[in-house]
Coordinates of C-alpha atoms and ligand atoms in Angstrom, one line a residue:
M28 CA 169.3 4.8 22.9
A29 CA 168.0 4.7 26.6
K30 CA 170.0 1.8 28.7
R31 CA 168.3 2.6 32.1
A32 CA 165.4 4.0 33.1
V33 CA 163.8 5.5 36.3
L34 CA 160.2 4.5 36.1
A35 CA 157.5 6.3 37.7
Y36 CA 155.9 3.4 39.4
S37 CA 152.2 2.5 40.9
G38 CA 152.3 -1.1 41.0
G39 CA 149.4 -1.6 38.8
L40 CA 149.1 -3.2 35.6
D41 CA 150.2 -0.9 33.3
T42 CA 153.5 0.1 35.2
S43 CA 154.3 -3.5 36.1
V44 CA 154.3 -4.5 32.7
A45 CA 156.0 -1.6 31.6
V46 CA 159.0 -3.0 33.9
A47 CA 158.8 -6.4 32.1
W48 CA 158.5 -4.8 28.7
L49 CA 161.1 -2.2 28.8
K50 CA 163.6 -4.7 29.8
E51 CA 162.2 -7.3 27.3
E52 CA 161.4 -5.2 24.0
L53 CA 164.0 -2.4 24.5
G54 CA 166.9 -3.9 26.6
V55 CA 166.4 -1.0 28.9
E56 CA 167.4 -2.1 33.1
V57 CA 164.6 -0.3 35.1
V58 CA 164.7 1.5 38.5
A59 CA 161.0 1.5 39.6
V60 CA 160.5 4.6 42.0
A61 CA 157.2 4.8 43.9
V62 CA 156.6 7.9 45.8
D63 CA 154.0 8.1 48.5
V64 CA 151.9 10.8 48.0
G65 CA 149.2 9.2 50.0
Q66 CA 148.1 6.9 47.7
G67 CA 147.3 4.0 50.1
G68 CA 148.3 0.5 49.5
D69 CA 150.9 -1.4 50.8
L70 CA 154.1 0.4 49.2
E71 CA 156.5 -2.6 50.3
A72 CA 154.5 -4.9 48.4
I73 CA 154.7 -2.6 45.2
K74 CA 158.6 -2.7 45.7
A75 CA 158.7 -6.3 45.7
R76 CA 156.3 -6.7 42.7
A77 CA 158.7 -4.4 40.8
I78 CA 161.4 -6.7 41.4
E79 CA 159.4 -9.7 40.3
A80 CA 158.6 -7.9 37.5
G81 CA 162.3 -7.4 36.3
A82 CA 163.4 -4.4 37.6
M83 CA 166.9 -4.1 38.5
D84 CA 166.0 -2.3 41.8
A85 CA 162.9 -0.7 43.3
V86 CA 162.7 2.3 45.4
V87 CA 159.8 3.8 47.9
I88 CA 160.1 7.6 48.6
E89 CA 158.3 9.0 51.4
G90 CA 156.7 12.4 49.7
K91 CA 153.7 13.4 51.9
E92 CA 155.4 16.4 53.6
R93 CA 156.9 17.8 50.7
Y94 CA 153.7 17.4 48.8
A95 CA 152.1 19.1 51.4
N96 CA 154.5 21.9 52.1
E97 CA 155.8 22.8 48.6
I98 CA 152.8 21.9 46.4
L99 CA 149.6 21.8 48.4
L100 CA 150.0 25.0 50.3
P101 CA 151.0 27.3 47.4
A102 CA 147.7 25.4 45.6
L103 CA 145.4 26.6 48.6
Y104 CA 147.1 30.3 48.4
A105 CA 145.8 30.2 44.8
N106 CA 142.3 28.7 45.9
A107 CA 143.5 26.3 43.0
L108 CA 140.4 25.0 40.9
Y109 CA 140.9 24.2 37.1
E110 CA 137.6 25.2 35.5
G111 CA 136.2 26.4 38.8
R112 CA 135.8 23.1 40.0
Y113 CA 138.5 20.4 40.1
P114 CA 141.2 20.8 43.1
L115 CA 143.9 19.5 40.7
V116 CA 144.3 16.3 42.7
S117 CA 146.2 14.4 40.0
S118 CA 148.1 17.2 38.5
L119 CA 149.5 18.7 41.4
S120 CA 151.3 15.6 42.6
R121 CA 153.4 15.1 39.3
P122 CA 155.5 18.0 39.6
L123 CA 156.9 16.5 42.8
I124 CA 157.0 13.0 41.4
V125 CA 159.2 14.1 38.7
D126 CA 161.2 16.2 40.7
L127 CA 162.3 13.1 43.0
L128 CA 162.2 10.8 39.9
V129 CA 165.2 12.9 38.1
K130 CA 167.2 13.0 41.9
E131 CA 167.0 9.1 41.7
A132 CA 168.2 9.2 37.7
R133 CA 170.9 10.7 39.2
K134 CA 171.7 8.6 41.8
Y135 CA 171.7 5.3 39.4
G136 CA 173.1 7.1 36.8
A137 CA 170.0 6.4 34.5
D138 CA 169.7 8.2 30.8
S139 CA 166.1 8.0 30.6
L140 CA 162.6 8.5 32.5
A141 CA 159.9 6.5 32.1
H142 CA 155.9 6.7 32.8
G143 CA 153.0 4.7 32.7
C144 CA 150.5 7.4 30.8
T145 CA 148.5 6.9 28.0
G146 CA 148.5 9.3 24.9
K147 CA 145.1 10.4 25.5
G148 CA 145.5 12.2 29.0
N149 CA 147.1 15.0 30.7
D150 CA 149.6 12.8 32.8
Q151 CA 151.9 12.5 30.2
V152 CA 152.1 16.4 29.3
R153 CA 152.8 16.6 32.9
F154 CA 155.4 14.0 33.3
E155 CA 157.2 15.0 30.5
V156 CA 157.0 18.7 30.2
A157 CA 158.2 18.6 34.2
T158 CA 161.2 16.4 32.9
R159 CA 162.4 18.5 30.0
A160 CA 162.0 21.6 32.6
L161 CA 164.1 20.0 35.1
A162 CA 166.3 17.7 33.1
P163 CA 166.6 17.8 29.5
D164 CA 169.1 16.0 29.3
L165 CA 167.1 12.7 29.9
E166 CA 165.0 10.7 27.4
I167 CA 161.5 10.1 27.9
L168 CA 160.1 6.7 27.4
A169 CA 156.5 6.3 27.5
P170 CA 156.0 2.4 27.1
V171 CA 151.8 2.1 27.4
R172 CA 151.7 4.6 24.8
S173 CA 154.0 3.1 22.3
W174 CA 153.1 -0.8 22.9
G175 CA 149.9 -0.2 21.7
M176 CA 148.3 -3.6 23.3
T177 CA 144.8 -3.5 24.6
R178 CA 143.9 -4.1 28.0
E179 CA 143.6 -7.9 27.6
E180 CA 146.8 -8.3 25.6
S181 CA 148.7 -6.4 28.2
I182 CA 147.4 -8.7 31.1
E183 CA 148.4 -11.7 28.4
Y184 CA 151.9 -10.0 28.3
A185 CA 152.1 -10.1 32.1
I186 CA 151.2 -13.5 32.5
K187 CA 153.4 -14.7 29.6
H188 CA 156.3 -12.8 31.6
G189 CA 155.4 -13.8 34.8
V190 CA 154.3 -10.1 36.0
K191 CA 151.7 -10.4 38.7
V192 CA 148.2 -9.0 37.6
P193 CA 146.8 -6.8 40.5
V194 CA 143.4 -7.3 41.3
T195 CA 142.3 -4.2 42.2
K196 CA 139.5 -2.0 41.6
D197 CA 141.2 -0.1 39.0
R198 CA 140.0 -2.6 36.8
L199 CA 136.5 -1.0 36.5
Y200 CA 137.9 2.5 36.8
S201 CA 141.2 4.3 36.4
I202 CA 141.7 6.0 40.0
D203 CA 144.6 8.3 41.1
E204 CA 144.6 9.3 44.9
N205 CA 146.6 11.2 47.0
I206 CA 145.9 13.4 50.2
W207 CA 144.7 16.0 48.2
G208 CA 141.8 13.9 46.8
R209 CA 141.3 11.1 44.6
A210 CA 140.1 10.9 41.2
I211 CA 138.0 8.2 39.6
E212 CA 137.2 8.1 35.7
C213 CA 137.0 5.4 33.0
G214 CA 134.3 2.4 32.8
I215 CA 130.6 3.3 33.1
L216 CA 131.4 7.0 34.2
E217 CA 132.6 7.2 30.4
D218 CA 128.9 8.3 29.5
P219 CA 128.2 11.7 31.1
W220 CA 125.1 10.8 31.4
N221 CA 125.5 7.8 33.8
S222 CA 125.4 8.9 37.7
P223 CA 128.2 7.6 39.4
P224 CA 127.7 4.2 41.2
E225 CA 128.2 4.5 45.1
D226 CA 131.2 2.3 44.7
V227 CA 133.3 5.2 43.3
W228 CA 133.3 7.0 46.4
E229 CA 135.7 6.1 49.4
M230 CA 136.4 9.3 51.3
T231 CA 133.0 11.2 50.9
S232 CA 130.2 8.8 52.4
V233 CA 128.0 10.1 55.0
K234 CA 128.8 8.3 58.2
E235 CA 127.6 11.2 60.4
T236 CA 124.4 12.9 60.5
S237 CA 124.4 15.6 63.2
P238 CA 125.2 19.2 62.2
T239 CA 128.5 19.8 64.0
S240 CA 131.2 22.7 63.1
L241 CA 134.8 23.0 62.8
T242 CA 137.1 26.2 63.4
I243 CA 140.3 26.2 61.0
G244 CA 142.9 28.7 62.2
F245 CA 145.1 30.3 59.5
E246 CA 148.4 32.0 59.9
K247 CA 149.7 33.7 56.5
G248 CA 147.5 31.5 54.6
V249 CA 148.7 28.4 56.0
P250 CA 146.4 26.2 58.3
V251 CA 147.9 26.0 61.5
S252 CA 145.1 24.6 63.9
L253 CA 141.8 22.9 64.0
D254 CA 139.4 23.9 66.7
G255 CA 142.0 25.6 68.6
K256 CA 144.2 22.8 68.4
A257 CA 147.8 23.7 66.8
M258 CA 149.2 21.1 64.2
D259 CA 151.2 21.1 61.1
F260 CA 149.5 21.2 58.0
L261 CA 150.0 17.6 56.7
T262 CA 148.4 16.5 59.8
L263 CA 145.6 19.0 59.7
L264 CA 144.7 18.2 56.0
G265 CA 144.3 14.4 57.2
H266 CA 141.9 15.3 60.0
I267 CA 140.1 17.8 57.6
N268 CA 139.5 14.9 55.1
E269 CA 138.3 12.7 57.5
K270 CA 136.1 14.9 59.2
V271 CA 134.4 16.9 56.1
G272 CA 134.3 13.4 54.5
S273 CA 132.4 11.6 56.8
F274 CA 129.6 14.3 56.2
G275 CA 129.4 13.2 52.4
F276 CA 130.8 16.7 51.1
G277 CA 133.5 17.0 48.9
R278 CA 132.3 15.1 45.5
V279 CA 132.8 17.1 42.2
D280 CA 131.2 15.3 38.6
M281 CA 131.7 17.4 35.9
V282 CA 133.4 17.2 32.1
E283 CA 136.6 18.9 31.8
N284 CA 139.0 19.6 29.5
R285 CA 141.9 18.1 28.9
R286 CA 145.4 19.8 27.4
V287 CA 145.1 17.0 24.8
G288 CA 142.0 18.3 23.1
I289 CA 139.5 15.6 24.6
K290 CA 136.4 16.6 26.8
S291 CA 136.3 14.3 29.8
R292 CA 133.7 12.8 32.1
E293 CA 135.7 12.9 35.8
T294 CA 134.5 12.2 39.2
Y295 CA 136.5 13.8 42.1
E296 CA 136.6 13.7 45.9
A297 CA 138.5 16.1 47.8
P298 CA 136.9 16.6 51.2
G299 CA 139.7 18.5 52.7
A300 CA 140.9 20.7 49.9
L301 CA 137.5 21.7 48.8
A302 CA 137.0 22.8 52.6
L303 CA 140.0 24.1 53.0
I304 CA 139.7 26.2 50.0
R305 CA 136.2 27.5 50.8
A306 CA 137.5 28.6 54.0
H307 CA 141.1 30.2 53.1
S308 CA 139.1 32.3 50.4
D309 CA 136.3 33.1 53.0
L310 CA 139.1 34.6 55.2
E311 CA 140.6 36.3 52.2
G312 CA 137.3 38.1 51.9
L313 CA 138.2 39.5 55.3
T314 CA 141.7 40.4 54.9
L315 CA 142.8 41.2 51.1
E316 CA 142.5 44.9 50.2
R317 CA 140.0 45.3 47.3
D318 CA 142.7 45.6 44.7
L319 CA 144.7 42.6 45.5
S320 CA 141.4 40.5 46.2
H321 CA 140.2 41.2 42.4
E322 CA 143.6 40.9 40.7
K323 CA 144.3 37.6 42.8
A324 CA 140.8 36.3 41.8
R325 CA 141.2 37.1 38.3
L326 CA 145.0 35.6 38.2
E327 CA 143.7 32.1 40.4
P328 CA 142.1 30.4 37.4
K329 CA 145.6 30.9 35.4
W330 CA 147.8 29.6 38.3
A331 CA 145.2 26.3 38.1
E332 CA 145.5 26.0 34.2
L333 CA 149.2 26.2 34.3
A334 CA 148.9 23.4 37.1
Y335 CA 146.9 21.5 35.3
D336 CA 148.9 21.9 32.1
G337 CA 151.8 20.5 33.3
L338 CA 153.9 23.9 33.6
W339 CA 154.6 23.9 37.3
F340 CA 158.1 24.5 36.5
S341 CA 157.9 27.4 34.0
P342 CA 158.9 30.9 34.4
L343 CA 155.0 32.2 34.3
M344 CA 154.1 29.7 37.2
D345 CA 157.3 30.6 39.2
S346 CA 156.0 34.4 39.3
L347 CA 152.4 33.4 39.7
R348 CA 153.4 31.3 43.0
A349 CA 155.5 34.3 44.2
F350 CA 152.5 36.6 43.5
M351 CA 150.2 34.3 45.7
E352 CA 152.4 33.9 48.5
S353 CA 153.3 37.6 48.8
S354 CA 149.5 38.1 48.8
Q355 CA 149.0 35.9 51.9
K356 CA 151.0 38.2 54.2
F357 CA 147.8 39.3 56.5
V358 CA 145.9 36.1 55.6
T359 CA 145.4 35.5 59.1
G360 CA 142.4 34.3 61.0
D361 CA 139.7 32.0 62.2
V362 CA 136.9 30.5 59.8
R363 CA 134.1 28.3 61.2
L364 CA 132.5 25.7 58.7
D365 CA 129.3 24.2 59.6
L366 CA 129.1 20.5 58.6
S367 CA 125.9 18.7 58.2
P368 CA 125.1 15.7 55.4
G369 CA 126.4 16.6 52.0
T370 CA 127.0 20.1 53.0
C371 CA 129.9 22.6 54.2
T372 CA 129.3 26.1 54.8
V373 CA 131.5 29.3 56.3
S374 CA 129.4 30.5 58.9
G375 CA 131.9 32.9 60.5
R376 CA 135.5 34.4 60.2
R377 CA 137.6 36.6 62.2
S378 CA 141.0 37.6 62.4
P379 CA 143.3 40.5 64.2
V380 CA 144.3 42.0 60.8
S381 CA 140.8 42.1 59.6
L382 CA 139.9 45.4 57.4
Y383 CA 136.4 44.5 58.4
D384 CA 135.7 48.0 60.1
Y385 CA 132.7 48.2 62.4
G386 CA 132.9 51.7 62.7
L387 CA 132.8 52.0 59.2
A388 CA 130.2 49.3 58.2
T389 CA 127.5 49.9 60.8
Y390 CA 124.4 51.6 60.5
D391 CA 124.1 52.0 64.3
A392 CA 124.8 54.9 66.5
Q393 CA 128.7 53.8 66.7
D394 CA 129.0 55.0 63.0
S395 CA 131.8 56.5 62.3
F396 CA 131.6 56.9 58.5
R397 CA 132.0 60.5 57.1
H398 CA 128.7 60.8 55.3
Q399 CA 129.1 64.1 53.9
D400 CA 132.3 62.6 51.9
A401 CA 130.0 60.4 49.7
E402 CA 127.7 63.1 48.1
G403 CA 130.9 64.6 46.1
F404 CA 132.5 61.3 45.7
V405 CA 129.4 59.9 43.7
R406 CA 129.0 62.8 41.9
I407 CA 132.6 62.8 40.2
W408 CA 132.5 59.0 40.0
G409 CA 129.2 59.4 37.9
L410 CA 130.6 62.5 36.1
G411 CA 131.6 60.4 33.1
V412 CA 128.5 58.7 32.4
E413 CA 126.7 61.8 33.0
T414 CA 128.2 63.8 30.2
W415 CA 127.7 60.9 27.8
S416 CA 124.0 60.5 28.9
R417 CA 123.7 64.3 28.2
K418 CA 126.1 64.8 25.2
Q419 CA 125.4 62.0 23.0
V420 CA 122.2 60.3 24.6
G421 CA 120.6 63.3 24.5
N422 CA 118.8 63.6 27.8
Q423 CA 119.2 67.1 29.4
Ligands
LIG504 N1 141.7 14.7 35.0 C1 142.4 14.6 36.0 C2 143.7 15.3 35.7 O1 143.8 15.5 34.7 C3 142.7 13.2 36.7 C4 143.5 12.4 35.9 C5 143.6 11.0 36.7 N2 144.6 10.3 36.3 C6 144.5 8.8 36.1 N3 145.3 7.9 35.9 N4 143.0 8.5 36.8 O2 144.6 15.9 36.4

């Protein structure tokens, strides 16, 4: 039986009620831990709310830098998009949160880890599988999944136990946000036919209308400069979110397949992530040798699926991350993105280690391709098909 739990705390209704509920109903002491992955909000106020709700202690941990460098960069190397569209906004923050929670659990001598996920989503899978990978000895508590209260009942529970009910927009939607983007679900969005109301968008409203362009510089797959100005990845991501978002680019509206067998309608906005993936994969077009490029493209969806399915800490994911990283050795150069309302398009790329050879590609006078080699190559390439045609199809 758990005695002391470290709780992944967001400051929202569910995790606040969870603090009180774990204490009152299970007799578990709670250390509330909020990890700052760029979700916004006043984290000091959140800390105070956890204490008010009955936590024995509350901690806020700065996680943005580690998140950017240890998780988002590998995701960019892999051009990671689940089902070809979703840049894994929520999926990617969970492994870092769990890693930090486990460290706090050790510090506080906790015997369990608690989260506020419901039983219908993917986040429970990510929290729990990651915990079992990193600290199989810790018990897992999922109060929201086990208490069986409706939203109204948990509000009542909160009021009865002196837990402040936060008044935020997530009373209309379920929102999860970090520096890689925002995920907005529930409410009116649950009917896949309903257009997303304008108020779901925060990062992607058109504020700029005159077309402009941005040049992103990459070094070994890492974005290192913006319009010629060197900056670290986290700073660059902030700028790019802002700039690309102000052109209204970066929205995704899709029905996706959850790990737990449910189809769900999701809306996302991830201006920086989607622009960077676009630019990065374009530069790979210029710098990756053909076989590597094709094999990488075949493995990218698998990388995204493992991240989505909560298998960040797993042997296959370890190996895929190593593959993706080693593929980045020559992904160095610049990509120009043209921005206009609602669009973000690559309009140019260059690299000091480009595999694009003008002499080979051109049809003008500088042509250096050995045309005479083509004839024999093509004949042998087609030999098997020709033999099949003559012998089996009957063409002579
Ligand atoms: N469907 C997305 C995922 O599984 C987003 C989940 C968002 N979570 C939330 N609590 N709103 O990664």
